[in-house]
JSON list of C-alpha atoms in Angstrom, two decimals:
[
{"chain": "A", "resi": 192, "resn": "UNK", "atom": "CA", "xyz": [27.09, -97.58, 18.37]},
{"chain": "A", "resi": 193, "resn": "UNK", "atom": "CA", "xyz": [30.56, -95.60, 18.67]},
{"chain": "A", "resi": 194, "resn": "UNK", "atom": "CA", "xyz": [29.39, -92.33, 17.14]},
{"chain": "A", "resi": 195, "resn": "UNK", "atom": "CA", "xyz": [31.08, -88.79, 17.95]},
{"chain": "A", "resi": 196, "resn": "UNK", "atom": "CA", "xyz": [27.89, -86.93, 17.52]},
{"chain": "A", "resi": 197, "resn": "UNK", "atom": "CA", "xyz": [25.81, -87.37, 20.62]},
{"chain": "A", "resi": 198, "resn": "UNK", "atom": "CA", "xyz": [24.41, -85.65, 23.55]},
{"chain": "A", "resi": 199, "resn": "UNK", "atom": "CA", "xyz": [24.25, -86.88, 27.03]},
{"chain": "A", "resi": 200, "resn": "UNK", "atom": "CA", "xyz": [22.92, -86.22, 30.30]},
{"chain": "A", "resi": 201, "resn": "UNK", "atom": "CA", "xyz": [23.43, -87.86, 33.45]},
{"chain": "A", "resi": 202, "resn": "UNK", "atom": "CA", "xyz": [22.68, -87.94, 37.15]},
{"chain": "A", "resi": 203, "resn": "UNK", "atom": "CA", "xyz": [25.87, -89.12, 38.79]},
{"chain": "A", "resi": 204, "resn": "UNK", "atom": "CA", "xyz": [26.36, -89.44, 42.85]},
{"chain": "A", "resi": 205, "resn": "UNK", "atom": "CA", "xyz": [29.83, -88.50, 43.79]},
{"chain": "A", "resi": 206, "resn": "UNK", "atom": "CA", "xyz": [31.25, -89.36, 47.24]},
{"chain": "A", "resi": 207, "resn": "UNK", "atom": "CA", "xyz": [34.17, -87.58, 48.01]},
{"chain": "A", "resi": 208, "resn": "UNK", "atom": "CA", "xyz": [37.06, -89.55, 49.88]},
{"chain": "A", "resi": 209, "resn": "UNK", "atom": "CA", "xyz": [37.31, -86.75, 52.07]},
{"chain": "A", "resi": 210, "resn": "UNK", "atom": "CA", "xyz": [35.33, -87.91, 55.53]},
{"chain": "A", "resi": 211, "resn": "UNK", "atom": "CA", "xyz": [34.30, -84.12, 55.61]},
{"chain": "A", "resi": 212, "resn": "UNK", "atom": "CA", "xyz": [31.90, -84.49, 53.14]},
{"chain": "A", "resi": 213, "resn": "UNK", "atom": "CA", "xyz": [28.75, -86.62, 52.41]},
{"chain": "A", "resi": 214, "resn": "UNK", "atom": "CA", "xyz": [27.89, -87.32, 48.97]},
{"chain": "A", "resi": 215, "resn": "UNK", "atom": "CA", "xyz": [26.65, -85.29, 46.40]},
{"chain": "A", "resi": 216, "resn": "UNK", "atom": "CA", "xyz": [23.77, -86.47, 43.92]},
{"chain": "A", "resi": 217, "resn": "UNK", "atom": "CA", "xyz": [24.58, -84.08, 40.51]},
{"chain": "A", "resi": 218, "resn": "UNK", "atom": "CA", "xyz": [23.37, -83.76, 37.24]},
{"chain": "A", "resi": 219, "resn": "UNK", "atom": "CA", "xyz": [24.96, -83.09, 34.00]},
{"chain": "A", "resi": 220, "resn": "UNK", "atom": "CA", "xyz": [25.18, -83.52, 30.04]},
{"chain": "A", "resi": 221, "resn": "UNK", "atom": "CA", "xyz": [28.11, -83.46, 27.53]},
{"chain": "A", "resi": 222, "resn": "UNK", "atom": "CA", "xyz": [27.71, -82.41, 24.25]},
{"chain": "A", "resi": 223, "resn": "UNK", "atom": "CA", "xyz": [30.02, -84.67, 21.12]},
{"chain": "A", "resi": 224, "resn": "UNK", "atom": "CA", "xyz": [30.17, -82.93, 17.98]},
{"chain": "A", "resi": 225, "resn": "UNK", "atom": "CA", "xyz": [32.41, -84.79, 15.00]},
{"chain": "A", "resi": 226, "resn": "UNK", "atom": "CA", "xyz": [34.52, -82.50, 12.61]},
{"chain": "A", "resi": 227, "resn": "UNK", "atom": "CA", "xyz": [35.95, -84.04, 9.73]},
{"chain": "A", "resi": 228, "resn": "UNK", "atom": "CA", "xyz": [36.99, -87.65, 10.48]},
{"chain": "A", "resi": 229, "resn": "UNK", "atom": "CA", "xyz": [38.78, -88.45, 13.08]},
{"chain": "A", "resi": 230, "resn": "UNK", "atom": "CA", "xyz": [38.28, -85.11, 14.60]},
{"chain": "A", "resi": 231, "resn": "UNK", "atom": "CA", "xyz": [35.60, -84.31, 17.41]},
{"chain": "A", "resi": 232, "resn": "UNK", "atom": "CA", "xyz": [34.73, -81.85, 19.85]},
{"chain": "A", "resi": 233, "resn": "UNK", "atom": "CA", "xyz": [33.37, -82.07, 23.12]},
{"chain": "A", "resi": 234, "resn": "UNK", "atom": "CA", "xyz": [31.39, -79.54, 25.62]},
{"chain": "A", "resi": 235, "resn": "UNK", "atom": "CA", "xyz": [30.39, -80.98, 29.11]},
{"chain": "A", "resi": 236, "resn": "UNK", "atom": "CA", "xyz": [29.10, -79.20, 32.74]},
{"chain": "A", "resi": 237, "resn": "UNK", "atom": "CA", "xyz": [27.97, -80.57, 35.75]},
{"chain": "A", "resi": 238, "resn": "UNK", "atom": "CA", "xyz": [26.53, -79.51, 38.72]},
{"chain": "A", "resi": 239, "resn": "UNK", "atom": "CA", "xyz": [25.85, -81.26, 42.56]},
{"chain": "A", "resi": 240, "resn": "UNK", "atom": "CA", "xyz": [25.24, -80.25, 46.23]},
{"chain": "A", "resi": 241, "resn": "UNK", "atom": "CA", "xyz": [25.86, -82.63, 49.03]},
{"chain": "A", "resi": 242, "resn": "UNK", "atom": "CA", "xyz": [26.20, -81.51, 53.18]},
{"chain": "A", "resi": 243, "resn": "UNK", "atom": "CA", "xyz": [29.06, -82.02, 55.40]},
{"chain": "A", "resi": 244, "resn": "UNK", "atom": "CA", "xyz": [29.43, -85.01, 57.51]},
{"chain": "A", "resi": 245, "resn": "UNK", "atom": "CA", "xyz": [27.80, -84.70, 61.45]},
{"chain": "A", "resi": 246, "resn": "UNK", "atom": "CA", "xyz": [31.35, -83.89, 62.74]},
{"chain": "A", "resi": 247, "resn": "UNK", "atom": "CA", "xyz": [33.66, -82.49, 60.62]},
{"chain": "A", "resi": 248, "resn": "UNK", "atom": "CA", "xyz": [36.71, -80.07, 61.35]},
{"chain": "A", "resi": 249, "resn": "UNK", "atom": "CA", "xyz": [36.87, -76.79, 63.26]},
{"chain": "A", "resi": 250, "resn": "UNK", "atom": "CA", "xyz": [32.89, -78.07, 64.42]},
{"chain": "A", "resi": 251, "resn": "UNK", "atom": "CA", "xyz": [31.48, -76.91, 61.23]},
{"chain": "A", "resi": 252, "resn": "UNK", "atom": "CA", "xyz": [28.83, -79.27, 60.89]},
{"chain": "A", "resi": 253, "resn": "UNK", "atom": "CA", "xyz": [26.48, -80.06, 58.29]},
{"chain": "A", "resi": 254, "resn": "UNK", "atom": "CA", "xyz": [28.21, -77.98, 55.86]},
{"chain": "A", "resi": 255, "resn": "UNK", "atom": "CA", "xyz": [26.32, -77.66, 52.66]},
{"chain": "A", "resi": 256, "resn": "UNK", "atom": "CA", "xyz": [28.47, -77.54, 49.40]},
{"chain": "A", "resi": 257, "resn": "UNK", "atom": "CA", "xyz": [28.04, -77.03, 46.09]},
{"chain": "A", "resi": 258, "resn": "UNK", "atom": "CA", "xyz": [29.74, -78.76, 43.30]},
{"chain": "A", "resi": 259, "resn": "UNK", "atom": "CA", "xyz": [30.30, -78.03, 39.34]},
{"chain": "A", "resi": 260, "resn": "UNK", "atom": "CA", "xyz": [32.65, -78.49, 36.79]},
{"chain": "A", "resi": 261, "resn": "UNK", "atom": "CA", "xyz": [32.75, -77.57, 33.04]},
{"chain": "A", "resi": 262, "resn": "UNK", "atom": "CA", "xyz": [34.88, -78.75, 30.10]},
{"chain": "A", "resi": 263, "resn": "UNK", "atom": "CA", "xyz": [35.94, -78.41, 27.08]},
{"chain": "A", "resi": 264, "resn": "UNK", "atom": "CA", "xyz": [37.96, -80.43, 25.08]},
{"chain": "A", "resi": 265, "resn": "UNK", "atom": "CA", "xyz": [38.95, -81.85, 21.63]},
{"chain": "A", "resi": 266, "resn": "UNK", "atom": "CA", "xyz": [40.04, -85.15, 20.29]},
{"chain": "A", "resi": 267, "resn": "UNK", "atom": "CA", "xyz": [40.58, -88.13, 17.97]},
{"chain": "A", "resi": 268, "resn": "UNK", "atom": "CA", "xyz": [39.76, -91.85, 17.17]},
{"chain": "A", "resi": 269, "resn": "UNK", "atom": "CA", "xyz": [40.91, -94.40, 15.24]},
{"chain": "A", "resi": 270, "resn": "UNK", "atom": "CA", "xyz": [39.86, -98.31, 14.54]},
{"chain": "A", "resi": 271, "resn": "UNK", "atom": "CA", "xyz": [42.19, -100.58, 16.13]},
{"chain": "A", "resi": 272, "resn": "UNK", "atom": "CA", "xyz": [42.49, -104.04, 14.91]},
{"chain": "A", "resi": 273, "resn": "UNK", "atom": "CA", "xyz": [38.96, -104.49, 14.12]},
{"chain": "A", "resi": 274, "resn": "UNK", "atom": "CA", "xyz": [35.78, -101.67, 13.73]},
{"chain": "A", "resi": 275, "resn": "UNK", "atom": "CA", "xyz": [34.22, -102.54, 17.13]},
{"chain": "A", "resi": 276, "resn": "UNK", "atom": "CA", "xyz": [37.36, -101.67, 19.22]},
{"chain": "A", "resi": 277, "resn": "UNK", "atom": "CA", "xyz": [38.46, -97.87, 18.90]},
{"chain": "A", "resi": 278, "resn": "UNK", "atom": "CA", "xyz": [41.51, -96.12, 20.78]},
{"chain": "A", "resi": 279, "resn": "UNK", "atom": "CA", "xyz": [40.17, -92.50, 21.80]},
{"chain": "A", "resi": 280, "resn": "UNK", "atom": "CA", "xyz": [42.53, -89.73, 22.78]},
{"chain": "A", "resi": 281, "resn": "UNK", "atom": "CA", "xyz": [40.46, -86.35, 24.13]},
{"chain": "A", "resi": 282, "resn": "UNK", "atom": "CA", "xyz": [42.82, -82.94, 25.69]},
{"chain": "A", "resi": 283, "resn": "UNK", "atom": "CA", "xyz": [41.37, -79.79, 26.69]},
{"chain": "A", "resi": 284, "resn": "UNK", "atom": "CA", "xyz": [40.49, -77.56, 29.80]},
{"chain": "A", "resi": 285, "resn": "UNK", "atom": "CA", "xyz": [38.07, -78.20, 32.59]},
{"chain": "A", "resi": 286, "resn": "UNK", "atom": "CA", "xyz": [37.18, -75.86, 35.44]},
{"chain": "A", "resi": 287, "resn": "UNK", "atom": "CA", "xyz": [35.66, -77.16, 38.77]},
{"chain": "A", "resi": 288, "resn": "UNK", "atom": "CA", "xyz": [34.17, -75.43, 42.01]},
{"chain": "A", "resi": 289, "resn": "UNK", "atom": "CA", "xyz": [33.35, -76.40, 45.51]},
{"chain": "A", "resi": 290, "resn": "UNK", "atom": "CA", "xyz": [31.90, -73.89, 47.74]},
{"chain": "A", "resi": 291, "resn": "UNK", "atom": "CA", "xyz": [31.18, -74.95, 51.53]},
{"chain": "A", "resi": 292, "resn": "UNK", "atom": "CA", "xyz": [29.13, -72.95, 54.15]},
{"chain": "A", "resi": 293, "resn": "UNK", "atom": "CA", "xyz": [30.34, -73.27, 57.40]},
{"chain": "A", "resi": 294, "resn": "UNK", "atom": "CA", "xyz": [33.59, -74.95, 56.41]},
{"chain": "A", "resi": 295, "resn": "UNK", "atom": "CA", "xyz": [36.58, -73.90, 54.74]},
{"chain": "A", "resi": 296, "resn": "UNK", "atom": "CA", "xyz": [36.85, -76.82, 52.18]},
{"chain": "A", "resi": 297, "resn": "UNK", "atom": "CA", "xyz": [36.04, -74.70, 49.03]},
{"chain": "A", "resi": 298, "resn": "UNK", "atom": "CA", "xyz": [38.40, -74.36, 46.15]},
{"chain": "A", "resi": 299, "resn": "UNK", "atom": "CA", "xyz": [38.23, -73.68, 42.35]},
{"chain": "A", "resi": 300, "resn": "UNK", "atom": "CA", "xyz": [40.55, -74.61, 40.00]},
{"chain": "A", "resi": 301, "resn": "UNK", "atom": "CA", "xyz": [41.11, -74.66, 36.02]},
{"chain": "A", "resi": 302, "resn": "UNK", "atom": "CA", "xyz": [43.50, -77.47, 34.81]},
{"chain": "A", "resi": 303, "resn": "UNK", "atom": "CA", "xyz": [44.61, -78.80, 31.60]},
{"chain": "A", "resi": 304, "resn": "UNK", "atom": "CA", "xyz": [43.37, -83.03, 30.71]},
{"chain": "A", "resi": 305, "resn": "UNK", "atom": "CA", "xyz": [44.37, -85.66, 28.50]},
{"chain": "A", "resi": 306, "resn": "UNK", "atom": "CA", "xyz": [42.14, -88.85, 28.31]},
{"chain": "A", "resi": 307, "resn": "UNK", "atom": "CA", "xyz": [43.05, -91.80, 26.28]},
{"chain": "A", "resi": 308, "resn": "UNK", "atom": "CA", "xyz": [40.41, -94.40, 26.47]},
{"chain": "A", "resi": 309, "resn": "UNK", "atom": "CA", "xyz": [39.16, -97.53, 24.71]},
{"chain": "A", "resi": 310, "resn": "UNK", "atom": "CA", "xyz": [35.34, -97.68, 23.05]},
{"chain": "A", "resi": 311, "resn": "UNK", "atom": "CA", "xyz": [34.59, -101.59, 22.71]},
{"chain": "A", "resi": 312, "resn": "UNK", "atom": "CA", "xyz": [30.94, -102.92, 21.18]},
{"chain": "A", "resi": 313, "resn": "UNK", "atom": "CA", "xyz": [30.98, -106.43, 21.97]},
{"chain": "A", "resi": 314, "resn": "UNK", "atom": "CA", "xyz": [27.33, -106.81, 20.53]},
{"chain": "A", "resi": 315, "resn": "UNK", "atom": "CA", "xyz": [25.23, -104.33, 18.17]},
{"chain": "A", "resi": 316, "resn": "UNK", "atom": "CA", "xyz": [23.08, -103.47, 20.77]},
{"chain": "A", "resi": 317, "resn": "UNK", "atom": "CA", "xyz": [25.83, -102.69, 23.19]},
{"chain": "A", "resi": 318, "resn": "UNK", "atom": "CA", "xyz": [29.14, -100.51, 24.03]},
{"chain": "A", "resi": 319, "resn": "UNK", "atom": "CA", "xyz": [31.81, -100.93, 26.81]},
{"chain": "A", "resi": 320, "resn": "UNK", "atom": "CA", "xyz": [34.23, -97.54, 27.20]},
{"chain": "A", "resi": 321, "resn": "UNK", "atom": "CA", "xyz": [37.16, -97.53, 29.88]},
{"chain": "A", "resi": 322, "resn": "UNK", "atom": "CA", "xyz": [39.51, -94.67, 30.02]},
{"chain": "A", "resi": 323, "resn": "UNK", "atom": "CA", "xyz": [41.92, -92.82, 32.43]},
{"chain": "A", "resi": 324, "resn": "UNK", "atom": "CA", "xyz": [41.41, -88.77, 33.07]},
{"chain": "A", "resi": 325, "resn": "UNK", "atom": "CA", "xyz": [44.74, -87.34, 34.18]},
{"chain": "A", "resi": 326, "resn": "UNK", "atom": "CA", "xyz": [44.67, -83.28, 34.73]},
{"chain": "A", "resi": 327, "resn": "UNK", "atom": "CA", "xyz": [46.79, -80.81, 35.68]},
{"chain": "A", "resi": 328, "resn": "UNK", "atom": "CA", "xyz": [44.57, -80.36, 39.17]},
{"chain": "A", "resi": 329, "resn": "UNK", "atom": "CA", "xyz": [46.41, -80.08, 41.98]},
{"chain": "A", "resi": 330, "resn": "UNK", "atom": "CA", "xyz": [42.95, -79.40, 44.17]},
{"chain": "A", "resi": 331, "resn": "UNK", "atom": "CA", "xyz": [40.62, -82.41, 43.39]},
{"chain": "A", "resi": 332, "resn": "UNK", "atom": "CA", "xyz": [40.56, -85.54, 41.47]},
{"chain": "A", "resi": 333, "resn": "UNK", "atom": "CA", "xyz": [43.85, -85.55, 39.48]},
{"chain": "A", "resi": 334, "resn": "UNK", "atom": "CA", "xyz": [43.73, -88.84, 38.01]},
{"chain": "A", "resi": 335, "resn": "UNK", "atom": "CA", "xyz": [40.10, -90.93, 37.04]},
{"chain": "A", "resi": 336, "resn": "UNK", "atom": "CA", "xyz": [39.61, -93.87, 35.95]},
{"chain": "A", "resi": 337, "resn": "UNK", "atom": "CA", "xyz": [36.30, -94.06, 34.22]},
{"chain": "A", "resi": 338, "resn": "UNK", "atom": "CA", "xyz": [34.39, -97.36, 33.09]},
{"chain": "A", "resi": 339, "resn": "UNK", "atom": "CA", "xyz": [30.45, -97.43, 31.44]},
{"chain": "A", "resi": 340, "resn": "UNK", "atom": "CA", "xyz": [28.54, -99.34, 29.97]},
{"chain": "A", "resi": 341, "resn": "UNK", "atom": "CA", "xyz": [25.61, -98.28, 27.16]},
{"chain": "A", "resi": 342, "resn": "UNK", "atom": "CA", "xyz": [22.89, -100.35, 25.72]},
{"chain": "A", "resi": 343, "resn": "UNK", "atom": "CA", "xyz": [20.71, -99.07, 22.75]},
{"chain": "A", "resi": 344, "resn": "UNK", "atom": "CA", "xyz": [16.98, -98.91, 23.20]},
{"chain": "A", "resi": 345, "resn": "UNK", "atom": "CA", "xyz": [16.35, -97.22, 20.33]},
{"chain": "A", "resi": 346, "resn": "UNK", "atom": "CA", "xyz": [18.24, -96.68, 17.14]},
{"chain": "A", "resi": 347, "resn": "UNK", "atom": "CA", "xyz": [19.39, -93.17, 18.01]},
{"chain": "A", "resi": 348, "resn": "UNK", "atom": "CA", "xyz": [18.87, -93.96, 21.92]},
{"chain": "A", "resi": 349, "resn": "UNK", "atom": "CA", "xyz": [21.11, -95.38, 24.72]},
{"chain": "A", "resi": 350, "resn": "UNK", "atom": "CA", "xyz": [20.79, -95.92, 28.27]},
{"chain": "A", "resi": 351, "resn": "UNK", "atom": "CA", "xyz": [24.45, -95.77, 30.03]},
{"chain": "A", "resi": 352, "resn": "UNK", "atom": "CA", "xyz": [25.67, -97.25, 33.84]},
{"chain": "A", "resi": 353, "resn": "UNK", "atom": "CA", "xyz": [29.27, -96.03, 34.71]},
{"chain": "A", "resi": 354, "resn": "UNK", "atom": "CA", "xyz": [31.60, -95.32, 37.31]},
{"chain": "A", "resi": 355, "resn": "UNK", "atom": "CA", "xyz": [34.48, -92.82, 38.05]},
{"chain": "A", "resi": 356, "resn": "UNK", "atom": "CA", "xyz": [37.03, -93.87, 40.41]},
{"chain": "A", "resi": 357, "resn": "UNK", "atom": "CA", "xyz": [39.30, -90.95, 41.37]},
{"chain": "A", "resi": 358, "resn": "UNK", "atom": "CA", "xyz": [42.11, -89.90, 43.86]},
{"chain": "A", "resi": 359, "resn": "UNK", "atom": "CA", "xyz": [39.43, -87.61, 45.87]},
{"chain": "A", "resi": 360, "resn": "UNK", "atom": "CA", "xyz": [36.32, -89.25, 44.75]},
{"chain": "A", "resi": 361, "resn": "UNK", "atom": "CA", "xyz": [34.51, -92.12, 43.65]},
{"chain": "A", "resi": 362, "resn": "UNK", "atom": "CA", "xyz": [31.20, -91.82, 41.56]},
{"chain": "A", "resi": 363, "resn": "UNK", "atom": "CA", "xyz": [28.55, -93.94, 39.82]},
{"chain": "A", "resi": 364, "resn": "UNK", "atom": "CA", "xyz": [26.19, -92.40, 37.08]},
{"chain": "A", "resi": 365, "resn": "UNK", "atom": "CA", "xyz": [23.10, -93.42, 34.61]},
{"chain": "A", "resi": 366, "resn": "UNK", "atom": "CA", "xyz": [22.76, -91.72, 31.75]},
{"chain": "A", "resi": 367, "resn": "UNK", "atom": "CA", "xyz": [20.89, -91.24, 28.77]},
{"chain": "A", "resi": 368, "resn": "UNK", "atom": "CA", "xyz": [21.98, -90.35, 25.12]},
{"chain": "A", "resi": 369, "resn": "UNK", "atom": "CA", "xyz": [20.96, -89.43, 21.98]},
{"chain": "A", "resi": 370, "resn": "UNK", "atom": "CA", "xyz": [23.30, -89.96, 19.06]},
{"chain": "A", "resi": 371, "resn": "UNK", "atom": "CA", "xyz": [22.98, -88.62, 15.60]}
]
């Protein structure tokens, strides 16, 4: 099931750490193309709204926000010890955006990320990832810790559970993906 040629989207609820804020339900995909091995690409965006909690700062309340990030990136993988564990190292650039109305908690900023992660398939039918995002951010969610979960359904067709545990947010996602 590891495979570098696959694309993804996912509905992911992110609930900021900041009390300010309720959560956001988003929606996303990512898009893995393989060069020559071990070389890939990768493309992602996202994008969520969410409203501000019923009291927040400065009386702005209900603030409605909007939420979106894109990414692009590049990166390797090798076999370790055996073909169903593989180390994963991803860098590249991602870009995200929060705009509030009624509020000033709105900020965009570009950063540079690295990623190393491990991609384990216990069973044929399944694959465990778990990886730490560490960017250059200084506005939102400089370090992640990411775990999921896929299971195939079909041969070129997985269903995916996950979570993303960050510094300024937490956030659980589903997915579906097609690899190729």
């Amino acid at each position: 099931m590891v495979n570098f040629d696959s694309l993804e989207v996912f509905y992911r609820y992110v609930d900021p750490k900041n009390k300010e804020l309720d959560g956001a339900h988003t929606i996303g995909g990512a898009l893995t193309v393989a060069l020559f091995n071990p070389l890939y690409l990768k493309f992602g965006a996202s994008w969520g709204s969410g409203s501000g909690g019923a009291s927040t700062v400065g009386g702005a309340a209900n603030a409605d926000y909007d939420f979106a990030s894109i990414q692009a990136g590049a990166g390797f993988h090798t076999a370790l010890i055996h073909d169903r564990l593989t180390f994963v190292a991803e860098a590249g650039l991602i870009y995200s955006s929060l705009r509030a109305t009624n509020s000033a908690l709105s900020f965009s900023d570009g950063s540079i990320y690295i990623r190393p992660a491990l991609r384990f398939t216990p069973f044929d039918f399944m694959e465990v990832q778990a990886g730490v995002t560490v960017t250059s951010s200084d506005r939102y969610d400089s370090k992640v810790l990411d775990v999921s979960t896929y299971f195939r359904l079909l041969p070129m067709f997985d269903v995916g559970i996950g979570a993303d545990l960050g510094d300024a947010s937490r956030a659980f996602r589903t997915s579906l993906r097609l690899r190729w």
